[in-house]
Short mmCIF file of N, CA, C and O in Angstrom, two decimals:
data_model
loop_
_atom_site.label_atom_id
_atom_site.label_comp_id
_atom_site.label_asym_id
_atom_site.label_seq_id
_atom_site.Cartn_x
_atom_site.Cartn_y
_atom_site.Cartn_z
N MET A 271 -28.04 -4.23 -6.72
CA MET A 271 -27.03 -3.94 -7.60
C MET A 271 -26.70 -2.47 -7.13
O MET A 271 -27.45 -1.77 -7.14
N ALA A 272 -25.22 -2.16 -6.83
CA ALA A 272 -24.60 -0.75 -6.21
C ALA A 272 -23.63 -0.46 -7.14
O ALA A 272 -22.88 -1.32 -7.95
N ASP A 273 -23.66 0.85 -7.41
CA ASP A 273 -22.56 1.59 -8.23
C ASP A 273 -21.77 2.52 -7.81
O ASP A 273 -22.51 3.14 -6.90
N PHE A 274 -20.48 2.66 -8.15
CA PHE A 274 -19.58 3.53 -7.44
C PHE A 274 -18.92 4.20 -8.63
O PHE A 274 -18.48 3.38 -9.70
N ALA A 275 -18.63 5.52 -8.70
CA ALA A 275 -17.82 6.03 -9.73
C ALA A 275 -17.30 7.31 -9.46
O ALA A 275 -17.64 8.18 -8.28
N ALA A 276 -15.71 7.54 -9.77
CA ALA A 276 -15.08 8.45 -9.47
C ALA A 276 -13.93 9.02 -10.32
O ALA A 276 -13.40 8.20 -11.12
N GLU A 277 -13.80 9.99 -10.22
CA GLU A 277 -12.76 10.70 -11.29
C GLU A 277 -11.60 11.41 -10.41
O GLU A 277 -12.16 11.85 -9.29
N LEU A 278 -10.22 11.23 -10.72
CA LEU A 278 -9.26 11.75 -10.05
C LEU A 278 -8.20 11.88 -10.84
O LEU A 278 -7.85 11.82 -11.82
N THR A 279 -7.33 12.88 -10.33
CA THR A 279 -5.97 13.00 -11.08
C THR A 279 -4.98 12.11 -10.16
O THR A 279 -5.28 12.03 -8.89
N ALA A 280 -4.28 11.34 -10.65
CA ALA A 280 -3.22 10.32 -10.12
C ALA A 280 -2.52 10.95 -9.24
O ALA A 280 -1.22 10.90 -9.68
N THR A 281 -2.48 11.26 -8.01
CA THR A 281 -1.56 11.89 -7.24
C THR A 281 -1.55 10.58 -6.01
O THR A 281 -2.78 10.39 -5.79
N GLN A 282 -0.53 10.73 -5.22
CA GLN A 282 -0.38 9.78 -4.11
C GLN A 282 -1.88 10.03 -3.13
O GLN A 282 -2.62 9.33 -2.73
N ASP A 283 -2.07 11.21 -2.85
CA ASP A 283 -3.10 11.82 -1.96
C ASP A 283 -4.42 11.38 -2.56
O ASP A 283 -5.45 10.70 -2.05
N ALA A 284 -4.80 11.70 -3.82
CA ALA A 284 -5.99 11.36 -4.47
C ALA A 284 -6.08 9.81 -4.39
O ALA A 284 -7.30 9.26 -4.17
N ILE A 285 -5.22 9.10 -4.63
CA ILE A 285 -5.14 7.55 -4.80
C ILE A 285 -5.43 6.84 -3.27
O ILE A 285 -6.41 5.89 -2.93
N SER A 286 -4.96 7.53 -2.25
CA SER A 286 -5.31 7.18 -0.89
C SER A 286 -6.74 7.56 -0.64
O SER A 286 -7.56 6.66 -0.08
N ALA A 287 -7.28 8.65 -0.99
CA ALA A 287 -8.49 8.97 -0.75
C ALA A 287 -9.63 7.87 -1.61
O ALA A 287 -10.46 7.87 -0.79
N LEU A 288 -9.28 7.86 -2.60
CA LEU A 288 -10.13 6.96 -3.48
C LEU A 288 -10.01 5.77 -2.98
O LEU A 288 -11.26 4.82 -2.98
N THR A 289 -9.06 5.23 -2.60
CA THR A 289 -9.09 3.67 -2.14
C THR A 289 -9.77 3.47 -1.17
O THR A 289 -10.64 2.58 -0.58
N GLU A 290 -10.09 4.50 -0.07
CA GLU A 290 -10.60 4.60 1.29
C GLU A 290 -12.18 4.80 0.74
O GLU A 290 -13.04 4.02 1.55
N ARG A 291 -12.71 5.46 0.16
CA ARG A 291 -13.96 5.74 -0.27
C ARG A 291 -14.32 4.31 -1.18
O ARG A 291 -15.52 3.95 -0.74
N ALA A 292 -13.61 3.66 -1.75
CA ALA A 292 -14.12 2.57 -2.62
C ALA A 292 -14.06 1.43 -1.50
O ALA A 292 -15.15 0.63 -1.71
N ALA A 293 -13.27 1.46 -0.51
CA ALA A 293 -13.37 0.13 0.38
C ALA A 293 -14.48 0.44 1.35
O ALA A 293 -15.25 -0.44 1.53
N ALA A 294 -14.83 1.64 1.76
CA ALA A 294 -15.99 1.88 2.27
C ALA A 294 -17.21 1.67 1.61
O ALA A 294 -18.37 1.16 2.08
N PHE A 295 -17.52 2.11 -0.19
CA PHE A 295 -18.71 1.66 -0.80
C PHE A 295 -18.61 0.17 -0.63
O PHE A 295 -19.88 -0.36 -0.59
N LEU A 296 -17.62 -0.69 -0.85
CA LEU A 296 -17.67 -2.09 -0.98
C LEU A 296 -18.21 -2.60 0.57
O LEU A 296 -19.21 -3.45 0.36
N ALA A 297 -17.80 -1.92 1.57
CA ALA A 297 -18.39 -2.63 2.79
C ALA A 297 -19.87 -2.03 3.17
O ALA A 297 -20.67 -3.03 3.35
N GLU A 298 -20.39 -1.19 2.56
CA GLU A 298 -21.57 -0.71 2.69
C GLU A 298 -22.51 -1.26 1.66
O GLU A 298 -23.60 -1.53 1.83
N SER A 299 -21.86 -1.91 0.86
CA SER A 299 -22.72 -2.78 -0.26
C SER A 299 -22.57 -4.10 0.12
O SER A 299 -23.30 -5.18 -0.69
N GLY A 300 -22.38 -4.52 1.35
CA GLY A 300 -22.41 -5.88 1.74
C GLY A 300 -21.24 -7.02 1.28
O GLY A 300 -21.41 -8.09 1.31
N VAL A 301 -19.97 -6.34 0.68
CA VAL A 301 -19.17 -7.30 0.17
C VAL A 301 -18.35 -7.82 1.19
O VAL A 301 -17.91 -6.88 2.30
N ASP A 302 -18.07 -8.97 1.25
CA ASP A 302 -17.05 -9.71 2.14
C ASP A 302 -15.74 -8.70 2.64
O ASP A 302 -15.26 -8.12 1.81
N ALA A 303 -15.49 -8.63 3.66
CA ALA A 303 -14.40 -7.81 4.07
C ALA A 303 -13.02 -8.23 3.69
O ALA A 303 -12.18 -7.34 3.05
N ARG A 304 -12.59 -9.79 3.34
CA ARG A 304 -11.48 -9.88 2.39
C ARG A 304 -11.61 -9.69 1.14
O ARG A 304 -10.66 -9.09 0.72
N ALA A 305 -12.74 -9.67 0.52
CA ALA A 305 -13.03 -9.26 -0.86
C ALA A 305 -12.65 -7.91 -1.05
O ALA A 305 -11.92 -7.45 -2.20
N ALA A 306 -13.30 -7.04 -0.16
CA ALA A 306 -13.21 -5.65 -0.56
C ALA A 306 -11.93 -5.02 -0.09
O ALA A 306 -11.20 -4.35 -0.96
N HIS A 307 -11.09 -5.99 0.75
CA HIS A 307 -9.62 -5.27 1.01
C HIS A 307 -8.87 -5.92 -0.16
O HIS A 307 -8.05 -5.09 -0.64
N HIS A 308 -9.19 -6.98 -0.93
CA HIS A 308 -8.36 -7.22 -2.27
C HIS A 308 -8.60 -6.17 -3.38
O HIS A 308 -7.64 -6.09 -3.88
N MET A 309 -10.04 -5.92 -3.36
CA MET A 309 -10.37 -4.70 -4.39
C MET A 309 -9.56 -3.37 -4.05
O MET A 309 -9.19 -2.74 -5.13
N ALA A 310 -9.34 -3.25 -2.86
CA ALA A 310 -8.79 -1.98 -2.58
C ALA A 310 -7.31 -1.91 -2.84
O ALA A 310 -6.87 -1.16 -3.57
N LEU A 311 -6.66 -3.18 -2.56
CA LEU A 311 -5.37 -3.16 -2.93
C LEU A 311 -5.04 -3.18 -4.47
O LEU A 311 -4.13 -2.67 -5.12
N VAL A 312 -6.01 -3.81 -5.23
CA VAL A 312 -5.88 -4.02 -6.97
C VAL A 312 -5.93 -2.53 -7.45
O VAL A 312 -5.27 -1.89 -8.09
N LEU A 313 -7.06 -1.67 -6.58
CA LEU A 313 -7.19 -0.39 -7.08
C LEU A 313 -5.86 0.40 -6.76
O LEU A 313 -5.48 1.27 -7.47
N ASP A 314 -5.40 0.40 -5.59
CA ASP A 314 -4.17 1.31 -5.02
C ASP A 314 -3.16 0.95 -6.13
O ASP A 314 -2.39 1.63 -6.75
N GLU A 315 -3.14 -0.56 -6.51
CA GLU A 315 -1.80 -0.77 -7.51
C GLU A 315 -2.02 -0.25 -8.86
O GLU A 315 -1.17 0.20 -9.02
N LEU A 316 -2.95 -0.51 -9.20
CA LEU A 316 -3.38 -0.02 -10.64
C LEU A 316 -3.31 1.59 -10.68
O LEU A 316 -2.66 2.15 -11.60
N LEU A 317 -3.83 2.20 -9.58
CA LEU A 317 -3.67 3.51 -9.69
C LEU A 317 -2.22 4.30 -9.75
O LEU A 317 -1.75 5.33 -9.91
N THR A 318 -1.48 3.40 -8.42
CA THR A 318 -0.39 3.90 -8.43
C THR A 318 0.63 3.53 -9.68
O THR A 318 1.65 4.43 -9.95
N ASN A 319 0.68 2.69 -10.35
CA ASN A 319 1.17 2.53 -11.84
C ASN A 319 0.82 3.60 -12.85
O ASN A 319 1.74 4.11 -13.55
N VAL A 320 -0.48 4.25 -12.75
CA VAL A 320 -1.04 5.12 -13.46
C VAL A 320 0.05 6.32 -13.16
O VAL A 320 0.73 7.27 -13.70
N ALA A 321 0.01 6.71 -11.96
CA ALA A 321 0.63 7.87 -11.33
C ALA A 321 2.33 8.03 -11.70
O ALA A 321 2.96 8.68 -12.10
N ALA A 322 2.92 6.43 -11.40
CA ALA A 322 4.15 6.30 -11.72
C ALA A 322 5.02 6.42 -13.12
O ALA A 322 5.86 6.95 -13.31
N TYR A 323 3.82 5.60 -14.11
CA TYR A 323 4.23 5.63 -15.33
C TYR A 323 3.62 6.32 -16.42
O TYR A 323 3.99 6.42 -17.63
N GLY A 324 2.19 6.55 -15.93
CA GLY A 324 1.58 7.28 -17.09
C GLY A 324 1.56 8.94 -17.43
O GLY A 324 1.21 9.34 -18.09
N GLY A 325 2.65 9.44 -16.74
CA GLY A 325 2.62 10.87 -16.57
C GLY A 325 2.18 11.78 -15.64
O GLY A 325 1.35 11.33 -15.05
N ALA A 326 2.56 12.99 -15.44
CA ALA A 326 2.22 13.49 -14.52
C ALA A 326 0.80 14.10 -14.80
O ALA A 326 0.45 14.60 -15.80
N GLN A 327 0.12 14.15 -13.54
CA GLN A 327 -1.34 14.71 -13.57
C GLN A 327 -2.23 13.78 -14.55
O GLN A 327 -3.09 14.40 -14.98
N ALA A 328 -2.11 12.54 -14.62
CA ALA A 328 -2.76 11.74 -15.64
C ALA A 328 -4.26 11.76 -14.97
O ALA A 328 -4.50 11.32 -13.70
N PRO A 329 -5.32 12.12 -15.66
CA PRO A 329 -6.61 11.99 -15.22
C PRO A 329 -7.09 10.42 -15.25
O PRO A 329 -6.52 9.76 -16.14
N VAL A 330 -7.86 10.17 -14.40
CA VAL A 330 -8.56 8.89 -14.30
C VAL A 330 -9.79 8.86 -13.79
O VAL A 330 -10.18 9.53 -13.18
N SER A 331 -10.73 7.63 -14.46
CA SER A 331 -12.07 7.18 -13.86
C SER A 331 -11.90 6.00 -13.67
O SER A 331 -11.34 5.13 -13.94
N VAL A 332 -12.59 5.73 -12.25
CA VAL A 332 -12.74 4.63 -11.50
C VAL A 332 -14.29 4.22 -11.23
O VAL A 332 -15.01 5.22 -11.24
N SER A 333 -14.70 3.11 -12.10
CA SER A 333 -16.13 2.63 -11.89
C SER A 333 -16.20 0.91 -10.99
O SER A 333 -15.26 0.51 -11.43
N MET A 334 -17.09 1.07 -10.42
CA MET A 334 -17.23 -0.61 -9.84
C MET A 334 -18.81 -0.94 -9.55
O MET A 334 -19.48 0.13 -9.35
N THR A 335 -19.38 -1.87 -9.92
CA THR A 335 -20.67 -2.46 -9.96
C THR A 335 -20.28 -3.70 -8.85
O THR A 335 -19.64 -4.41 -9.01
N VAL A 336 -21.54 -3.89 -7.98
CA VAL A 336 -21.65 -4.55 -7.04
C VAL A 336 -22.89 -5.21 -7.41
O VAL A 336 -23.90 -4.85 -7.30
N SER A 337 -22.84 -6.67 -7.51
CA SER A 337 -24.10 -7.21 -8.00
C SER A 337 -23.91 -8.59 -6.53
O SER A 337 -23.13 -8.83 -6.06
N PRO A 338 -25.27 -9.43 -6.86
CA PRO A 338 -25.00 -10.47 -5.67
C PRO A 338 -23.86 -11.34 -5.97
O PRO A 338 -23.61 -12.06 -4.74
N GLU A 339 -23.37 -11.53 -7.11
CA GLU A 339 -22.40 -12.67 -7.39
C GLU A 339 -21.21 -12.16 -7.62
O GLU A 339 -20.17 -12.79 -7.53
N ARG A 340 -20.96 -11.05 -7.80
CA ARG A 340 -19.59 -10.42 -8.03
C ARG A 340 -19.35 -8.96 -8.05
O ARG A 340 -20.29 -8.24 -7.93
N VAL A 341 -18.03 -8.56 -8.18
CA VAL A 341 -17.84 -7.15 -8.13
C VAL A 341 -17.02 -6.65 -9.33
O VAL A 341 -15.93 -7.51 -9.62
N THR A 342 -17.34 -5.91 -9.97
CA THR A 342 -16.72 -5.68 -11.34
C THR A 342 -16.01 -3.93 -11.43
O THR A 342 -16.69 -3.41 -10.80
N ALA A 343 -15.06 -3.73 -11.90
CA ALA A 343 -14.33 -2.68 -11.79
C ALA A 343 -13.67 -2.32 -13.13
O ALA A 343 -13.24 -2.97 -13.74
N GLU A 344 -13.62 -0.94 -13.35
CA GLU A 344 -13.11 -0.46 -14.77
C GLU A 344 -12.25 0.78 -14.27
O GLU A 344 -12.62 1.60 -13.39
N VAL A 345 -10.87 0.61 -14.75
CA VAL A 345 -10.35 1.95 -14.31
C VAL A 345 -9.65 2.32 -15.77
O VAL A 345 -9.03 1.67 -16.63
N LEU A 346 -10.19 3.62 -15.94
CA LEU A 346 -9.74 4.13 -17.46
C LEU A 346 -8.73 5.41 -17.28
O LEU A 346 -9.13 6.39 -16.08
N ASP A 347 -7.67 5.36 -17.60
CA ASP A 347 -6.80 6.69 -17.61
C ASP A 347 -6.25 7.10 -18.75
O ASP A 347 -6.42 6.72 -19.86
N GLY A 348 -5.91 8.48 -18.97
CA GLY A 348 -5.35 9.06 -19.96
C GLY A 348 -4.10 9.39 -19.90
O GLY A 348 -3.47 10.31 -20.74
N GLY A 349 -3.25 8.58 -19.18
CA GLY A 349 -1.67 8.53 -19.14
C GLY A 349 -1.07 7.87 -20.31
O GLY A 349 -1.91 7.41 -21.15
N ALA A 350 0.15 8.07 -20.12
CA ALA A 350 1.01 7.67 -21.33
C ALA A 350 0.97 6.07 -21.59
O ALA A 350 0.92 5.49 -20.32
N MET A 351 0.80 5.62 -22.36
CA MET A 351 0.88 3.90 -22.26
C MET A 351 2.40 3.52 -22.09
O MET A 351 3.12 3.97 -22.17
N PHE A 352 2.27 2.51 -21.19
CA PHE A 352 3.44 1.73 -20.67
C PHE A 352 3.45 0.36 -20.63
O PHE A 352 2.31 -0.12 -20.79
#
C-alpha cells in the first residue's frame, strides 16, 4: 500500500504541479496508465472547481492511497460552498 499527501493553495500553477506529482506517484505505485490518467483528470477537475468557485486562495489538501485492488482519494478544501 502506498500513500500520497499534499497541501496547496488552489491556483492554476499549483493545480498543474500537483496533478503532475499525483500522476507520477500513481505510475511509481504500479497503477495502470489509463487509471492513473483518469485519476489525474478527476483531481484537475475538482481542484479547478475549488479555484473557480471556492474563493481566492482556497487552501486544499489532497490524499491518495493505492492498494492492490483500488485507488482511493480525498480532496478537502477550505473554500466557500458552491
